Short mmCIF file of C-alpha atoms and ligand atoms in Angstrom, two decimals:
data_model
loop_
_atom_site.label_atom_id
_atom_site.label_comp_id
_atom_site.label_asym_id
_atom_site.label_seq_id
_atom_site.Cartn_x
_atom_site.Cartn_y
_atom_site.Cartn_z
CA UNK A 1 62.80 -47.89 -19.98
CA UNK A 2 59.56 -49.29 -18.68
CA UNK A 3 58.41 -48.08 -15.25
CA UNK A 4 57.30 -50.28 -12.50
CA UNK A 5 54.14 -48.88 -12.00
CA UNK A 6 53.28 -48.52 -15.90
CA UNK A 7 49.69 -49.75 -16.22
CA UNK A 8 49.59 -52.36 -19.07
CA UNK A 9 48.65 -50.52 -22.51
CA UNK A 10 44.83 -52.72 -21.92
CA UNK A 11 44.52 -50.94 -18.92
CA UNK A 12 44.57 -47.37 -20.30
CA UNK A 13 41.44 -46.86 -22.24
CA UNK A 14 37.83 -46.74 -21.66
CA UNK A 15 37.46 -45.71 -18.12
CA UNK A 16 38.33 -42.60 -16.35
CA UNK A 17 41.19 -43.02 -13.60
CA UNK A 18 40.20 -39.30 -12.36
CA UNK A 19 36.37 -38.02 -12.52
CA UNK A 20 35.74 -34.32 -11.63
CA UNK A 21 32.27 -32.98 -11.24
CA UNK A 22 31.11 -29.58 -9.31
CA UNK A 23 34.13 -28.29 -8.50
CA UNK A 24 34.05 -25.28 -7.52
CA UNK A 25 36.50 -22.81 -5.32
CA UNK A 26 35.81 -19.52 -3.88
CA UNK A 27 37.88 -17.50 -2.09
CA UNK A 28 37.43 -14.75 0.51
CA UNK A 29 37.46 -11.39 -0.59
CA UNK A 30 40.23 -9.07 0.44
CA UNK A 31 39.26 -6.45 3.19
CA UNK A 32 39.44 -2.75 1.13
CA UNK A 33 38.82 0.55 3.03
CA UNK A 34 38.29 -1.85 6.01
CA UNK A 35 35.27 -3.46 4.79
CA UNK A 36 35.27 -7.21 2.87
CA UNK A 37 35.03 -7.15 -0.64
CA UNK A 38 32.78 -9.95 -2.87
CA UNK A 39 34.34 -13.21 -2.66
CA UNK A 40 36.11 -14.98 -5.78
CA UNK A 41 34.93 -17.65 -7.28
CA UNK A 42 38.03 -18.93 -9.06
CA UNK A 43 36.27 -22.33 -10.58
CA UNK A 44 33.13 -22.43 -10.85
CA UNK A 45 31.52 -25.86 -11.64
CA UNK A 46 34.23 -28.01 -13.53
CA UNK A 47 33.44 -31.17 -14.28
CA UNK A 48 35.79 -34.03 -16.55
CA UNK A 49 36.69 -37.34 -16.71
CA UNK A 50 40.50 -38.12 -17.99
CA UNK A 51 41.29 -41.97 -18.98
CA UNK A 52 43.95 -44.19 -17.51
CA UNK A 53 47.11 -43.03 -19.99
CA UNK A 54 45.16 -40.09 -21.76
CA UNK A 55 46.64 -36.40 -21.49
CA UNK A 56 44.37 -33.70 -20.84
CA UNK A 57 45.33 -29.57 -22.13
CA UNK A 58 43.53 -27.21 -19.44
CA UNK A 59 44.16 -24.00 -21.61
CA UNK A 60 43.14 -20.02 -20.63
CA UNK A 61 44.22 -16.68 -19.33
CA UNK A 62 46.12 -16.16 -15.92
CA UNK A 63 43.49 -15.97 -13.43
CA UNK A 64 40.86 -18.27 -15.36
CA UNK A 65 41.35 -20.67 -12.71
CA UNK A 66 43.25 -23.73 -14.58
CA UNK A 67 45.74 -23.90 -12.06
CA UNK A 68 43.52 -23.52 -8.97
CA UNK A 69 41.80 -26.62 -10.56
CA UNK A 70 44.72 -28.91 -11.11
CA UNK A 71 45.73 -28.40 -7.36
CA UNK A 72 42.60 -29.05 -6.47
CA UNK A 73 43.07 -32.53 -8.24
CA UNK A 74 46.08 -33.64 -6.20
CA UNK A 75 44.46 -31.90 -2.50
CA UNK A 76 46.90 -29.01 -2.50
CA UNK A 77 44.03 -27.32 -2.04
CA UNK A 78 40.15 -28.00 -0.40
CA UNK A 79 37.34 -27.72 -3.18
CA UNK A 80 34.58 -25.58 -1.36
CA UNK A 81 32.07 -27.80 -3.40
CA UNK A 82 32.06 -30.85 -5.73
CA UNK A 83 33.60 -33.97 -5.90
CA UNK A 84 36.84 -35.59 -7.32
CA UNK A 85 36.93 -39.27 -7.41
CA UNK A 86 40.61 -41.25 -8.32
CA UNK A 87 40.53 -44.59 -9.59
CA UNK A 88 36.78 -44.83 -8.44
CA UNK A 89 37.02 -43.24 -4.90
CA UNK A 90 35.75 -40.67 -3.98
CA UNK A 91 39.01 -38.39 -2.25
CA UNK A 92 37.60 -34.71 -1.67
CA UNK A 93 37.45 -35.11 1.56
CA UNK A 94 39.51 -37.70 2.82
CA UNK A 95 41.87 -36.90 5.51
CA UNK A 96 45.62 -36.32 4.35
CA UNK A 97 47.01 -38.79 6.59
CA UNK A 98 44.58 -41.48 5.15
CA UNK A 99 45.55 -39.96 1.89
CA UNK A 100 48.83 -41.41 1.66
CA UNK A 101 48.84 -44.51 -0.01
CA UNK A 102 46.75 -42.38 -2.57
CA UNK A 103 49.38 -39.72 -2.60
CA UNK A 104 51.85 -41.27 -4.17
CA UNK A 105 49.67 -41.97 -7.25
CA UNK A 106 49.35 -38.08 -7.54
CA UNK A 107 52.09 -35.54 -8.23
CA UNK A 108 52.46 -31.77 -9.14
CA UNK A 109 55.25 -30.20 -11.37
CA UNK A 110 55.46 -26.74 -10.73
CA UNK A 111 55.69 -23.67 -12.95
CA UNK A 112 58.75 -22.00 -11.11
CA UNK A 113 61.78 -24.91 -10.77
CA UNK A 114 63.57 -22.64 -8.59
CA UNK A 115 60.91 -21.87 -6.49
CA UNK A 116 59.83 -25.26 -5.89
CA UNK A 117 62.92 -26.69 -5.03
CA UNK A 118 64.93 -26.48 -1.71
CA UNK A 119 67.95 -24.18 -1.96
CA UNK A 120 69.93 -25.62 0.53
CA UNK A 121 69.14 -29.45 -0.25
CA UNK A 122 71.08 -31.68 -2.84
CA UNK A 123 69.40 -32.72 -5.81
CA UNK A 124 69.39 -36.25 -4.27
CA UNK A 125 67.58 -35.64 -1.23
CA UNK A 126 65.19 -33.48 -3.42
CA UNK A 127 64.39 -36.08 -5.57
CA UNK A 128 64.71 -38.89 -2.78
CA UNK A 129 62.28 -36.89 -0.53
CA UNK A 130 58.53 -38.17 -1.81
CA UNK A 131 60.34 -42.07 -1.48
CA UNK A 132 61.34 -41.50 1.89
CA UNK A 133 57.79 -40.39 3.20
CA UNK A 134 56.18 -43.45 1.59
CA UNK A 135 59.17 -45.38 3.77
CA UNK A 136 61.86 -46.10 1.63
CA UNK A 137 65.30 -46.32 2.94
CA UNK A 138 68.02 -43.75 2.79
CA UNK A 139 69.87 -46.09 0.03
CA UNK A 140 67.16 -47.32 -1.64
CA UNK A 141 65.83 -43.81 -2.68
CA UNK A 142 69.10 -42.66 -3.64
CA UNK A 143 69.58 -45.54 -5.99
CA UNK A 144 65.90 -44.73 -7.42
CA UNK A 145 66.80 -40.95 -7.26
CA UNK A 146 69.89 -41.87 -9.50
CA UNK A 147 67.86 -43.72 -11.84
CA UNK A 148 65.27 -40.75 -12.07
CA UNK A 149 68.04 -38.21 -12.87
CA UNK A 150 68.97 -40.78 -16.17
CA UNK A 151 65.44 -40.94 -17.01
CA UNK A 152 64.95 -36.80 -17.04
CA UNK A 153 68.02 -36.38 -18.82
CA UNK A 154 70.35 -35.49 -15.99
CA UNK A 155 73.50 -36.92 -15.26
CA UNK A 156 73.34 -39.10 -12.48
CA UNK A 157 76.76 -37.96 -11.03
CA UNK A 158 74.90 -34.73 -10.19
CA UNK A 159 72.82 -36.55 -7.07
CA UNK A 160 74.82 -33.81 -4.99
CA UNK A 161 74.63 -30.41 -6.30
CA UNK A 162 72.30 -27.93 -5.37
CA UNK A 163 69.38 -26.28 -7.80
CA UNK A 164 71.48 -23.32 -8.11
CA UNK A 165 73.96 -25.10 -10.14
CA UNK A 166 71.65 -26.58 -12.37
CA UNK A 167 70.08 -24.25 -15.78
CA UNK A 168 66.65 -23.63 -15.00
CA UNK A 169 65.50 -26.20 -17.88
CA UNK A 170 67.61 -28.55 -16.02
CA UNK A 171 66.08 -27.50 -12.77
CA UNK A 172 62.68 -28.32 -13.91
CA UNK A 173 64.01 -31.47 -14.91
CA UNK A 174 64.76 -32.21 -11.57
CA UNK A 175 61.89 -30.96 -10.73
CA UNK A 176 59.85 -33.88 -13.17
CA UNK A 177 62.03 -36.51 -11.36
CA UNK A 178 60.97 -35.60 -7.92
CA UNK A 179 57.54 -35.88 -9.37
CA UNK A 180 58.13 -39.49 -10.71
CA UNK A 181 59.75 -40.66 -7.50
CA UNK A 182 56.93 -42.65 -6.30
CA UNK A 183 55.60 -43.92 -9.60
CA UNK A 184 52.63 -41.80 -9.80
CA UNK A 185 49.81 -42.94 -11.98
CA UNK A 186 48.19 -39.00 -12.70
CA UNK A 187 50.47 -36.02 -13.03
CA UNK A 188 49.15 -32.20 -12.92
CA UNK A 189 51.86 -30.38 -14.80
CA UNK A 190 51.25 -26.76 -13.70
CA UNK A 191 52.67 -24.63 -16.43
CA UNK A 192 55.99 -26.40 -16.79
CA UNK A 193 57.39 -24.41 -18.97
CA UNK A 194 56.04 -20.89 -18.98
CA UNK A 195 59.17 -19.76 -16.68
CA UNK A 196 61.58 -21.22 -19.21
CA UNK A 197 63.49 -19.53 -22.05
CA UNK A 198 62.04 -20.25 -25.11
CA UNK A 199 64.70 -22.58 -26.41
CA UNK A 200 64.13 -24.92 -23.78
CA UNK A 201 60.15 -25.32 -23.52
CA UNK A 202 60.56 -27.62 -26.33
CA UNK A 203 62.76 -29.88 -24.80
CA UNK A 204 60.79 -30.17 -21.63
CA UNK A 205 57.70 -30.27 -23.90
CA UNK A 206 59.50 -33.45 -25.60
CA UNK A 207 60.49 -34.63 -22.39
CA UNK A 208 56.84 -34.84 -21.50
CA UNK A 209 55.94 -36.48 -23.83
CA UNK A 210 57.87 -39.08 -24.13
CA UNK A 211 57.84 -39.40 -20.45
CA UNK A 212 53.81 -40.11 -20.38
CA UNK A 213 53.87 -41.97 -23.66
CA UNK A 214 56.89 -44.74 -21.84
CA UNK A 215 55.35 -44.82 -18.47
CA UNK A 216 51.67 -44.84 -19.35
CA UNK A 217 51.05 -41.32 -17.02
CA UNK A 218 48.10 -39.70 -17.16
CA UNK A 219 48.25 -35.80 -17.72
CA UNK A 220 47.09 -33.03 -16.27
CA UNK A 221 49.06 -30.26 -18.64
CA UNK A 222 48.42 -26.83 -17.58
CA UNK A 223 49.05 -23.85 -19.97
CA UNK A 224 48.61 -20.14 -20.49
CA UNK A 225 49.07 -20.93 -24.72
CA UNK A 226 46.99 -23.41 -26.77
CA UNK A 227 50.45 -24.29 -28.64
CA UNK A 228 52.68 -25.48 -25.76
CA UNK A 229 50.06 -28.34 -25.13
CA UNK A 230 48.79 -29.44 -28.61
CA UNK A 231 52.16 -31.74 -28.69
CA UNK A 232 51.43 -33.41 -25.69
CA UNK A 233 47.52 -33.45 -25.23
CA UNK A 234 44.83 -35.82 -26.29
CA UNK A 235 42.19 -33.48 -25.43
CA UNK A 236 41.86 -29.73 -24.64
CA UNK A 237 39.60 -27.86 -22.09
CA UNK A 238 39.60 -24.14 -22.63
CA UNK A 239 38.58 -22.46 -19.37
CA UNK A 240 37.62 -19.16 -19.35
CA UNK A 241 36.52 -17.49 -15.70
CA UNK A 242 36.90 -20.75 -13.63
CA UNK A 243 34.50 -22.40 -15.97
CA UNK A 244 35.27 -24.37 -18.80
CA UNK A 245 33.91 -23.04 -22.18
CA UNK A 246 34.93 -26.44 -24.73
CA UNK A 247 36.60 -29.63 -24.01
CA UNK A 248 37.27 -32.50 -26.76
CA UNK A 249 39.67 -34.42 -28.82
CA UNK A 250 42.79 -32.31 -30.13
CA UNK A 251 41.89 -32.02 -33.30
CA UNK A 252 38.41 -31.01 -33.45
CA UNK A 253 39.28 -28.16 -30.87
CA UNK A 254 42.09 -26.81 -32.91
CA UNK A 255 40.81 -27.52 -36.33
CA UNK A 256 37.53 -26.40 -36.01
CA UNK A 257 36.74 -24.55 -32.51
CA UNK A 258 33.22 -24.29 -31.82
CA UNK A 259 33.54 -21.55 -29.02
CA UNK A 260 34.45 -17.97 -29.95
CA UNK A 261 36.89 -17.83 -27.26
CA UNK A 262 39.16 -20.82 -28.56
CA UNK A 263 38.96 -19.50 -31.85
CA UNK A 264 40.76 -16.34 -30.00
CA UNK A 265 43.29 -17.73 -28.14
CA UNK A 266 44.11 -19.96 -31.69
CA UNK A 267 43.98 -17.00 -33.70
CA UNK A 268 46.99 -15.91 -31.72
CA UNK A 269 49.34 -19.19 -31.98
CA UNK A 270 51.88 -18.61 -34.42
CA UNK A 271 51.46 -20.50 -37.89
CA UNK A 272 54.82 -21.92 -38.77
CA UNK A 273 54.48 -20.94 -42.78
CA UNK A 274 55.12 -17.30 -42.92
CA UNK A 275 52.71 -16.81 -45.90
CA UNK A 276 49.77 -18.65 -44.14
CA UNK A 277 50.58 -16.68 -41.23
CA UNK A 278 50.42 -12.96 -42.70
CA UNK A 279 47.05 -14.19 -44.31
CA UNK A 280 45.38 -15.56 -41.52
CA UNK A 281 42.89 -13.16 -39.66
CA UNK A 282 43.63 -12.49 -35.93
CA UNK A 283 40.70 -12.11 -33.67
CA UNK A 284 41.30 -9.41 -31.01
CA UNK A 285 39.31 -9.82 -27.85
CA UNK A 286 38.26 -6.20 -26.32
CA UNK A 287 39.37 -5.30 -23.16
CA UNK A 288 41.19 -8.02 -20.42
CA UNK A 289 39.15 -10.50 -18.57
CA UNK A 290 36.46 -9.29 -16.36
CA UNK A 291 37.60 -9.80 -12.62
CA UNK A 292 35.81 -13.34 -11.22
CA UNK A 293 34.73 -11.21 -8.13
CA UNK A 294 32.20 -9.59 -10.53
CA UNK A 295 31.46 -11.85 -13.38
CA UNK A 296 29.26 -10.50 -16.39
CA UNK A 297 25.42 -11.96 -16.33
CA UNK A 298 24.80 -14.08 -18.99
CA UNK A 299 27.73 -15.96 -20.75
CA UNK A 300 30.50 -14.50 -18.67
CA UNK A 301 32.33 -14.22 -22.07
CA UNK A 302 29.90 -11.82 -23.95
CA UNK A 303 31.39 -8.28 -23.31
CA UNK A 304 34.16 -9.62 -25.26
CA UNK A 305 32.65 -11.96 -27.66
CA UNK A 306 32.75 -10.28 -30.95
CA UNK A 307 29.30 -12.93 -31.62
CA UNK A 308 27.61 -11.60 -28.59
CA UNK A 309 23.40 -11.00 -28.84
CA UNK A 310 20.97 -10.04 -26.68
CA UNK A 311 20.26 -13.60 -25.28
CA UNK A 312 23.85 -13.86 -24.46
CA UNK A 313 23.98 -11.04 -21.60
CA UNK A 314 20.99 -13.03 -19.85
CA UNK A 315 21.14 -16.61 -20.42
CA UNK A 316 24.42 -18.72 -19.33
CA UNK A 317 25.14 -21.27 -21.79
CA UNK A 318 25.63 -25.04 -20.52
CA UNK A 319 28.45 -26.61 -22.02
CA UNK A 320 26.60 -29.09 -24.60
CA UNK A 321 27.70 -31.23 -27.42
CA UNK A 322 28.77 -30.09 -30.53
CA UNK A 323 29.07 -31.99 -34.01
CA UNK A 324 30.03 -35.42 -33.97
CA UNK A 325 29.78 -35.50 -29.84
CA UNK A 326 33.31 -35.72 -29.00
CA UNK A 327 33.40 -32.29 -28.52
CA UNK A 328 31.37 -29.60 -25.70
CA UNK A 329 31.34 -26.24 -25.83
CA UNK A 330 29.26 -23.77 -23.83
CA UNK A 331 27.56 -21.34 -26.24
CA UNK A 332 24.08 -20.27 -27.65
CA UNK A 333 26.02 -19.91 -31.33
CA UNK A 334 28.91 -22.65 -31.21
CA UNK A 335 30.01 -22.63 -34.92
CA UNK A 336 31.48 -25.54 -36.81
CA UNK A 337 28.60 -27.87 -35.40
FE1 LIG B 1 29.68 -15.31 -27.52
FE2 LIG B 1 27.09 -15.55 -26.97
FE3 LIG B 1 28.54 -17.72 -27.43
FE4 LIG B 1 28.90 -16.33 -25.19
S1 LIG B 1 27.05 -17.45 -25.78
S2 LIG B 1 30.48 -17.13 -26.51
S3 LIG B 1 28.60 -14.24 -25.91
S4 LIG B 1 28.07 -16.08 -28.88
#
């Protein structure tokens, strides 16, 4: 099925539909023995460009700041510096009642299904809800809602049962529907599937995918796990303490990973061939991630890195190409260059 606001395939190369640069989000510290503590900075400096149709993995550890960053994309929440421009215009600041028309162009699915849908609504004004703030009519959006619920999967006979009746794989589904109600052109998937049983992330994984491959989205895909997005993604960004370490094209990131921390987090994906897998060599990072209210000098990843020298607890890397040049990666010793 081909969706009415599918850009034509010309229209989704070359340039970017969403350009981030700077941004960068700190927030307050909490108030401990009555006095303030250091304030967070949960992203610190991210900067990308994603192409009309292309699907971007933002990969790393809870609290690296991924997520903070993709709401930051669609204005859930206010950058406290930097810019993010959307088809060429600059929105970082624009009000949210002038953002509307824009609005509808961006859309968040959300980690928890439950969570993020109303309890006590039916699936059809759920789903009809984003239509009827752009000013649909009542039928009209319950036709479209109808239509949505075939094109997740769903049975369209469902429009009036409530979340709780609904598995949660199916509830995200809904969930992805609501999303598409208004034909958005850049989707931030927030961990879609990190709540689900394991049975089911590959079916919502699938249903991803085919989703942004038939209606031309462009993909935001937020994930804890370097193998939930390498299905989906074009590209990868690994982010480690709200900064991104290495960002490029699929397979240079996860066949040859310049930055020690990727190689990390890919050391610990599963390898389907059992033989391959007891051979490989894991790579155990020490300790858990320093807390971003007190980031290390240096390369924030060095009392970890297992390549860490002296120059690397006083000198930040800047992320810089690597090899061919379709690949960055912030470190002094970035290996398969
Ligand atoms: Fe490791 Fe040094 Fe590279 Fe940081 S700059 S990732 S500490 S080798």
């Amino acid at each position: 099925m081909s969706h009415p606001n599918a850009p034509a395939p010309a229209e989704r190369t070359g340039t970017a539909l969403l350009s981030v640069r700077d941004l960068t989000k700190t927030f307050p510290g909490r108030r401990r023995l009555g006095r303030p503590s250091a304030p967070v900075r949960a992203v610190d400096g991210v900067s990308f460009d994603l192409a009309a149709g292309e699907t971007l993995g933002l990969v790393g550890e809870s609290g690296c700041g991924k997520s903070t960053t993709g709401r930051m994309l669609v204005r859930l929440l206010e950058p406290t510096a930097g810019t993010v421009a959307f088809d060429g215009r600059d929105i970082t600041h624009v009000a949210q009642r002038r953002l509307r028309p824009t609005r509808r162009h961006l859309q968040m699915i959300f980690q928890d299904p439950y969570a993020s849908l109303n309890p006590r609504q039916t699936v059809a004004r759920i789903v009809s809800e984003p239509l009827l703030i752009q000013g649909s009519s009542v039928a009209a959006a319950r036709r479209r809602a109808a239509e949505l619920l075939d094109l997740v999967g769903l049975d369209p006979e469902h429009l009036d049962r409530h979340p709780h009746q609904f598995s949660g794989g199916q509830a995200q589904r809904i969930g992805i529907a609501r999303a598409l109600a208004t034909g958005p052109r850049l989707v931030v998937a927030d961990e879609p599937v990190s709540a689900l049983d394991v049975s089911v992330q590959a079916q919502i994984v699938n249903l991803l995918e085919r989703l942004q491959r038939e209606l031309g989205l462009t993909l935001l895909f937020v994930a804890h796990d370097l193998s939930v997005v390498k299905r989906v993604c074009d590209r990868v960004a690994v982010m480690y303490l709200g900064r991104i370490v290495e960002i490029g094209d699929k397979r240079d990131v996860y066949e040859a990973p310049a930055h020690p921390y990727t190689r990390a987090l890919l050391s610990a994906v599963p390898l389907p061939d059992p033989v391959a897998e007891r051979r490989r060599e894991r790579i155990v990072l020490l300790g858990d991630p320093p807390s971003p209210a007190a980031p290390p000098s240096g390369c924030s990843f060095h009392p970890r890195c297992p390549k860490a020298q002296e120059i690397c607890r006083t000198r930040r890397p800047a992320l810089a190409v690597v090899g061919s040049g379709a690949r960055e990666a912030a470190c002094h010793f970035p290996e398969n260059g």
